[in-house]
Each structure stands twice: as structure tokens, then as C-alpha cells.
Amino acid sequence: MSKKVVKFEYEKETKNSVRYKEVPDEGTAPIVGSLYVQKWFAGNSKSLEITINKND
């Protein structure tokens, strides 16, 4: 199993959610791209980190 922490920065608000864009490691392509998180959870967060576990 491999594990990857993906970082996101605030991009914009929509009606019910907040859109975050991925900040890829230098020299690598994005893994997820954009991420939509519901406003009730995102609150005023300007950045998020998500851990992805890949089962081989």
C-alpha cells in the first residue's frame, strides 16, 4: 500500500461549496486537480491536506 498527502489551496466559493485547487509537488502532474468541499465543513479554511491510500 502506498500513501500520498495531497495539498490544496482555496480557489473560489460556489453556492454550497468551496473549490480548492491542488498544489502539486514541483515537477509532478496533479493527482486530483480540483476538489469541492461543502461549506459547512470547509468553513474559512484557506488550505486542506488529504491523504490518499492506494491499495496495490
XYZ file of C-alpha atoms in Angstrom:
56
model
C 0.000 0.000 0.000
C 1.315 3.456 -0.857
C 0.281 6.670 0.837
C 0.301 10.211 -0.573
C -0.570 13.519 1.101
C -2.093 15.957 -1.407
C -2.226 19.699 -0.615
C -4.947 22.063 -1.791
C -5.350 25.861 -1.750
C -8.567 27.898 -1.769
C -9.702 28.808 -5.270
C -13.301 30.107 -5.060
C -16.705 29.720 -3.430
C -19.761 28.352 -5.171
C -23.347 28.352 -3.867
C -22.982 25.464 -1.387
C -19.324 24.518 -1.586
C -15.752 25.773 -1.709
C -13.448 24.820 -4.568
C -9.813 24.078 -3.819
C -7.069 23.553 -6.395
C -4.280 21.072 -5.911
C -0.741 22.291 -5.279
C 1.368 19.565 -6.902
C 4.944 18.836 -5.875
C 7.432 20.612 -8.106
C 7.947 18.778 -11.379
C 4.928 16.470 -10.997
C 1.454 16.460 -12.515
C -1.647 16.972 -10.333
C -3.218 13.799 -8.930
C -6.711 15.108 -8.132
C -6.923 18.584 -9.689
C -9.888 20.441 -8.191
C -11.712 19.435 -5.040
C -15.176 20.629 -3.971
C -15.876 20.639 -0.217
C -19.209 21.562 1.363
C -19.206 24.983 3.057
C -20.411 23.595 6.382
C -17.182 21.550 6.600
C -14.699 23.843 4.847
C -15.577 26.915 6.904
C -12.916 29.601 6.368
C -10.048 27.214 5.624
C -7.655 28.540 3.002
C -5.839 25.219 2.610
C -6.523 21.494 3.018
C -4.470 18.309 3.079
C -5.909 14.980 2.034
C -4.211 11.603 2.479
C -4.776 9.035 -0.265
C -4.066 5.364 0.469
C -3.569 3.272 -2.655
C -4.008 -0.470 -2.135
C -1.769 -2.391 -4.532
